[in-house]
Coordinates of C-alpha atoms in Angstrom, one line a residue:
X2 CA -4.6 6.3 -14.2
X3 CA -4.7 4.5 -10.8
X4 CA -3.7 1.9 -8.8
X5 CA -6.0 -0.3 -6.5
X6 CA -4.6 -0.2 -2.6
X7 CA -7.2 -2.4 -1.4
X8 CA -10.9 -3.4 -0.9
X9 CA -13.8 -4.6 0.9
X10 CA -17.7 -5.8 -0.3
X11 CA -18.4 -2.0 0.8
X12 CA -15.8 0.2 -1.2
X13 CA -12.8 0.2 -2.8
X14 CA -9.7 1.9 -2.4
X15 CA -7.3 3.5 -5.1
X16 CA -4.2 5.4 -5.7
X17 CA -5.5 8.2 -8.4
X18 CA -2.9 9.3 -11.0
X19 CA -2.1 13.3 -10.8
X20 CA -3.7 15.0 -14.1
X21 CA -7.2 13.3 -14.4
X22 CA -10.5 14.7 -13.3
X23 CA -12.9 12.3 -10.7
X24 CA -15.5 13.2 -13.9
X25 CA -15.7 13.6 -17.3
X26 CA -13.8 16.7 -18.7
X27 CA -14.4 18.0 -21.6
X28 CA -13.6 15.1 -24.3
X29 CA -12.3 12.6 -21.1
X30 CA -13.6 10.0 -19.6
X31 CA -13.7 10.7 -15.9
X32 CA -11.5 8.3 -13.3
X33 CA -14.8 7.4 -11.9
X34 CA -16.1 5.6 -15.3
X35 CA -12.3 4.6 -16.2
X36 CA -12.1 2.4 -12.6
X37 CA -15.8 0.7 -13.4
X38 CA -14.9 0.0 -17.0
X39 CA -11.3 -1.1 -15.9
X40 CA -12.3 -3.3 -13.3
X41 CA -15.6 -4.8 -14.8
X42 CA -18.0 -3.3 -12.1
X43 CA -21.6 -1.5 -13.2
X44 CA -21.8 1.0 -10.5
X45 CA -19.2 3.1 -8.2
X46 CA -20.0 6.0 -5.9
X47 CA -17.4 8.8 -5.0
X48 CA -17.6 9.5 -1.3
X49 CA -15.2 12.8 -1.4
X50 CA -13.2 14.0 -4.5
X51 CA -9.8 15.1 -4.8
X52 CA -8.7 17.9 -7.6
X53 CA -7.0 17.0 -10.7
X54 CA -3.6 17.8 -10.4
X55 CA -3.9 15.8 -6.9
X56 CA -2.9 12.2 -6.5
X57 CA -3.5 9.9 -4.0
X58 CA -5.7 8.0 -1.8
X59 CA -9.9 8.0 -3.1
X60 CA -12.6 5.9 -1.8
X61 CA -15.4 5.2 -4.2
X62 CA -18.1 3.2 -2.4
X63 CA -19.6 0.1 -4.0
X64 CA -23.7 0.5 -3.6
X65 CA -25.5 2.7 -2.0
X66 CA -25.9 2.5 1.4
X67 CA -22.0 2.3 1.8
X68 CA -21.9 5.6 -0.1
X69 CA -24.3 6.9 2.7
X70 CA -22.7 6.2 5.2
X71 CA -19.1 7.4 3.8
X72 CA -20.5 10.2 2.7
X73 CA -21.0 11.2 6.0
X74 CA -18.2 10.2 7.5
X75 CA -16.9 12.8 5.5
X76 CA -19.3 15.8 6.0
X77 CA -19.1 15.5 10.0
X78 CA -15.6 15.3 9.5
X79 CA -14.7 12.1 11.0
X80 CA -12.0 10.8 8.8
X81 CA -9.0 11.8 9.0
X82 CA -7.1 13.0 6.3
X83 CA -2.9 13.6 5.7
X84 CA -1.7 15.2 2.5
X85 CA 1.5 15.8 1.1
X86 CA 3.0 18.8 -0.9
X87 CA 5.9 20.6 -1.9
X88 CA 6.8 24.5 -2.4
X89 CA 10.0 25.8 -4.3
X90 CA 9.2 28.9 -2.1
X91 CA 10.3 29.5 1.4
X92 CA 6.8 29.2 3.9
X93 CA 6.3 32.4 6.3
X94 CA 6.6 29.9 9.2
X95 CA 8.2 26.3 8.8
X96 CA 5.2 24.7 10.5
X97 CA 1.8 25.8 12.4
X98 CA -1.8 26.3 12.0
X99 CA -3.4 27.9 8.7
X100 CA -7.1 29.1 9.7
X101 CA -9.6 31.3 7.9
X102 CA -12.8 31.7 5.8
X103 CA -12.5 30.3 2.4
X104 CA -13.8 33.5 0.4
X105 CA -13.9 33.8 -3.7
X106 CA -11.8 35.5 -5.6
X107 CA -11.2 35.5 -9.6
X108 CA -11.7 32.9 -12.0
X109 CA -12.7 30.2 -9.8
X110 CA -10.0 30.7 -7.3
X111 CA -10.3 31.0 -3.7
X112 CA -8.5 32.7 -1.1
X113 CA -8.2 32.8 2.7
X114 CA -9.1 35.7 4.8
X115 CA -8.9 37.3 8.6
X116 CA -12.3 36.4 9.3
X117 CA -12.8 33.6 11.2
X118 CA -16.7 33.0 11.1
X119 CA -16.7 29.0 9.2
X120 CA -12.9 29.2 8.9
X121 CA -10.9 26.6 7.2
X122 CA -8.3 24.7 9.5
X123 CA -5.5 23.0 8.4
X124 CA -2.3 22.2 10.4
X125 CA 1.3 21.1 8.8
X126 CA 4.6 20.7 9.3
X127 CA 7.4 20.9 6.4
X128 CA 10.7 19.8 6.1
X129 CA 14.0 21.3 3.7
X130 CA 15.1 19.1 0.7
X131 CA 17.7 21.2 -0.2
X132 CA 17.9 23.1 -3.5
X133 CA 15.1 25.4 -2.0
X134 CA 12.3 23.1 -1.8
X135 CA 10.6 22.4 0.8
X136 CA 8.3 19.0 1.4
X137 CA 4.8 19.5 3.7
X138 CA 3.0 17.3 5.9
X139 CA -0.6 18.8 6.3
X140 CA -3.5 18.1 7.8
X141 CA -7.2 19.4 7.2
X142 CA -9.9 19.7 9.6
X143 CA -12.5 20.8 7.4
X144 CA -12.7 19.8 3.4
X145 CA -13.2 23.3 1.8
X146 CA -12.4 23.3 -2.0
X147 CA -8.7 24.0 -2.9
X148 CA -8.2 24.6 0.8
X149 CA -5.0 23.0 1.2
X150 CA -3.8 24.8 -2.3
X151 CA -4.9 28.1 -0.1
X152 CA -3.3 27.5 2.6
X153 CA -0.1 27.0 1.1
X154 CA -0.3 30.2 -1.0
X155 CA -1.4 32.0 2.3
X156 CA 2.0 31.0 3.8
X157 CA 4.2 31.5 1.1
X158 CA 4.9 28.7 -0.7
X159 CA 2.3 27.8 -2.9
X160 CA 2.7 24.2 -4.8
X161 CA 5.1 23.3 -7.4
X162 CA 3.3 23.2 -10.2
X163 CA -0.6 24.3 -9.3
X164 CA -1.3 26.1 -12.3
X165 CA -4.1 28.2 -10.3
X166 CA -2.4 29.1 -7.5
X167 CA 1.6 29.4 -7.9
X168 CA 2.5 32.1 -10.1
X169 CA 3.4 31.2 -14.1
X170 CA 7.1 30.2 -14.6
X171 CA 9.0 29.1 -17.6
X172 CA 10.0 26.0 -15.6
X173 CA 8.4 23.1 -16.8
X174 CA 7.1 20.5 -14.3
X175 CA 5.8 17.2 -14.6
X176 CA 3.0 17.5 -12.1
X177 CA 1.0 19.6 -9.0
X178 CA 3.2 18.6 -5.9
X179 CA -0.2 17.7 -3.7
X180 CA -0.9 14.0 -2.5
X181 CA -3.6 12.5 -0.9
X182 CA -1.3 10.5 1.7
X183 CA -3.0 8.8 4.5
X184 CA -6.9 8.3 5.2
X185 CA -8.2 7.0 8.1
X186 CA -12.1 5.8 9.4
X187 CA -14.4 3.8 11.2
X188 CA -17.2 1.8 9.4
X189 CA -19.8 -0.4 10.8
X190 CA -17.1 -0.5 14.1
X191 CA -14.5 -1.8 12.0
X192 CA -11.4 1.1 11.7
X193 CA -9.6 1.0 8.2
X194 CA -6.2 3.3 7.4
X195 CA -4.5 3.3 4.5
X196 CA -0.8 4.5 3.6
X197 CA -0.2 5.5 -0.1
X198 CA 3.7 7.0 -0.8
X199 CA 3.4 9.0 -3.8
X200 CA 4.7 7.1 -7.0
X201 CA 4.6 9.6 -9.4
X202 CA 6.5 12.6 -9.8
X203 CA 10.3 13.5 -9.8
X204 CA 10.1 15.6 -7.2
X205 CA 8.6 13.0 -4.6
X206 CA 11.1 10.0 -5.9
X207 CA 14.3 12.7 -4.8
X208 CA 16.1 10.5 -2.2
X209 CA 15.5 13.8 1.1
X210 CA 12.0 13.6 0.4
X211 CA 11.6 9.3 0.1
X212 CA 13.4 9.9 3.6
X213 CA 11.6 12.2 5.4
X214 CA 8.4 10.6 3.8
X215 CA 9.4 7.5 5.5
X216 CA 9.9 8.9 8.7
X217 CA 6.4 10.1 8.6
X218 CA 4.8 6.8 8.3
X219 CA 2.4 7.4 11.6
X220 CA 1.0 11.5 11.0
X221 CA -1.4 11.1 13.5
X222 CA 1.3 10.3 16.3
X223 CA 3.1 13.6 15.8
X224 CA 2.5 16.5 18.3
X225 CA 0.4 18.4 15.7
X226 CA -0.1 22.2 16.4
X227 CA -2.3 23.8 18.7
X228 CA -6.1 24.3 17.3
X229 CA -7.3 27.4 20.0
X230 CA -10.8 26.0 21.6
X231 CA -10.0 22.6 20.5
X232 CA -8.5 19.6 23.0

């Protein structure tokens, strides 16, 4: 269900296994209660929450003042966040700038629209595997829910296997193609960033994606697109 990628008196860091919910679901145990009972600890907080089909990077603070001050770390958006995905559809534009207000639609779904009044902003690149998928570097300014599954769809190329979002095929797939990658922060004047490949998933393990993966070790060194009224 997860791997631990490293941690401190503060928090702990883990890799989170696609297909499990941060809280109990229906007749599961949540990952939340899973990690405490797993590793023999009374009390974890979750900082920020990732969906269940996603994988990846979580932080789940260790006592409460540290989940105060992660928390908020989070809401003023000053961690930065790189995910990874990949579409079996071909993106309107191979790379750019995805912005929008985050509106409801039906059954729980969201969707993006023109309006740009507390619009989500999320930036990517992608890169062809062949075989016509395509593997996406993205990264979100704000943390709307399912706003990287949105943007995606809003582009073209919604996730291999997002059951919400990517329309019903008789293709079976193993996972949701969306991975919490990289996570970056500063705490008590200390800065942390952790690195997490994705270990699960045929799709991530092909050797073009492994590659290109590889050569995207430092995200935040790349010459990301432009945000208008932004530095």
């Amino acid at each position: 269900m997860f791997q631990v990628i490293d941690q401190t008196s503060d928090f702990l860091v883990i890799d989170k296994s696609p297909g499990i919910s941060m809280h109990k679901d229906q007749q599961e145990q949540g990952l939340v209660m899973l990690v405490q009972q797993a590793l023999g600890i009374e009390q974890l907080y979750p900082v920020h929450r990732l969906d269940k089909m996603t994988s990846g990077l979580l932080v789940l603070a260790k006592h409460a003042a540290a989940a105060s001050e992660l928390s908020k770390l989070f809401q003023q958006r000053e961690v930065s966040k790189f995910y990874l995905a990949i579409s079996d559809k071909k993106p309107g534009k191979k790379q750019g700038l995805v912005r929008g207000d985050m509106v409801k639609a039906r059954r729980g779904s969201w969707k993006l629209s023109k309006a740009c009044e507390n619009p989500a902003l999320t930036q990517f690149f992608s890169h062809s595997l062949g075989g016509g998928l395509r593997l996406f570097l993205l990264k979100p300014h704000t943390g709307k829910t399912h706003q990287i599954r949105v943007a995606m769809k809003s582009v073209g190329a919604a996730i291999v296997g997002d059951e919400r979002y990517h329309e019903v095929t008789e293709e079976v797939v193993d996972r949701g193609y969306l991975h919490a990658y990289s996570l970056s922060f500063n705490l008590q004047g200390r800065d942390y960033c952790f690195r997490c490949p994705p270990r699960i998933g045929e799709l991530f393990q092909l050797a073009a994606a492994v590659e290109q993966i590889s050569h995207w070790q430092q995200p935040e060194l790349l010459a990301w697109p432009v945000i208008p009224g932004q530095p």
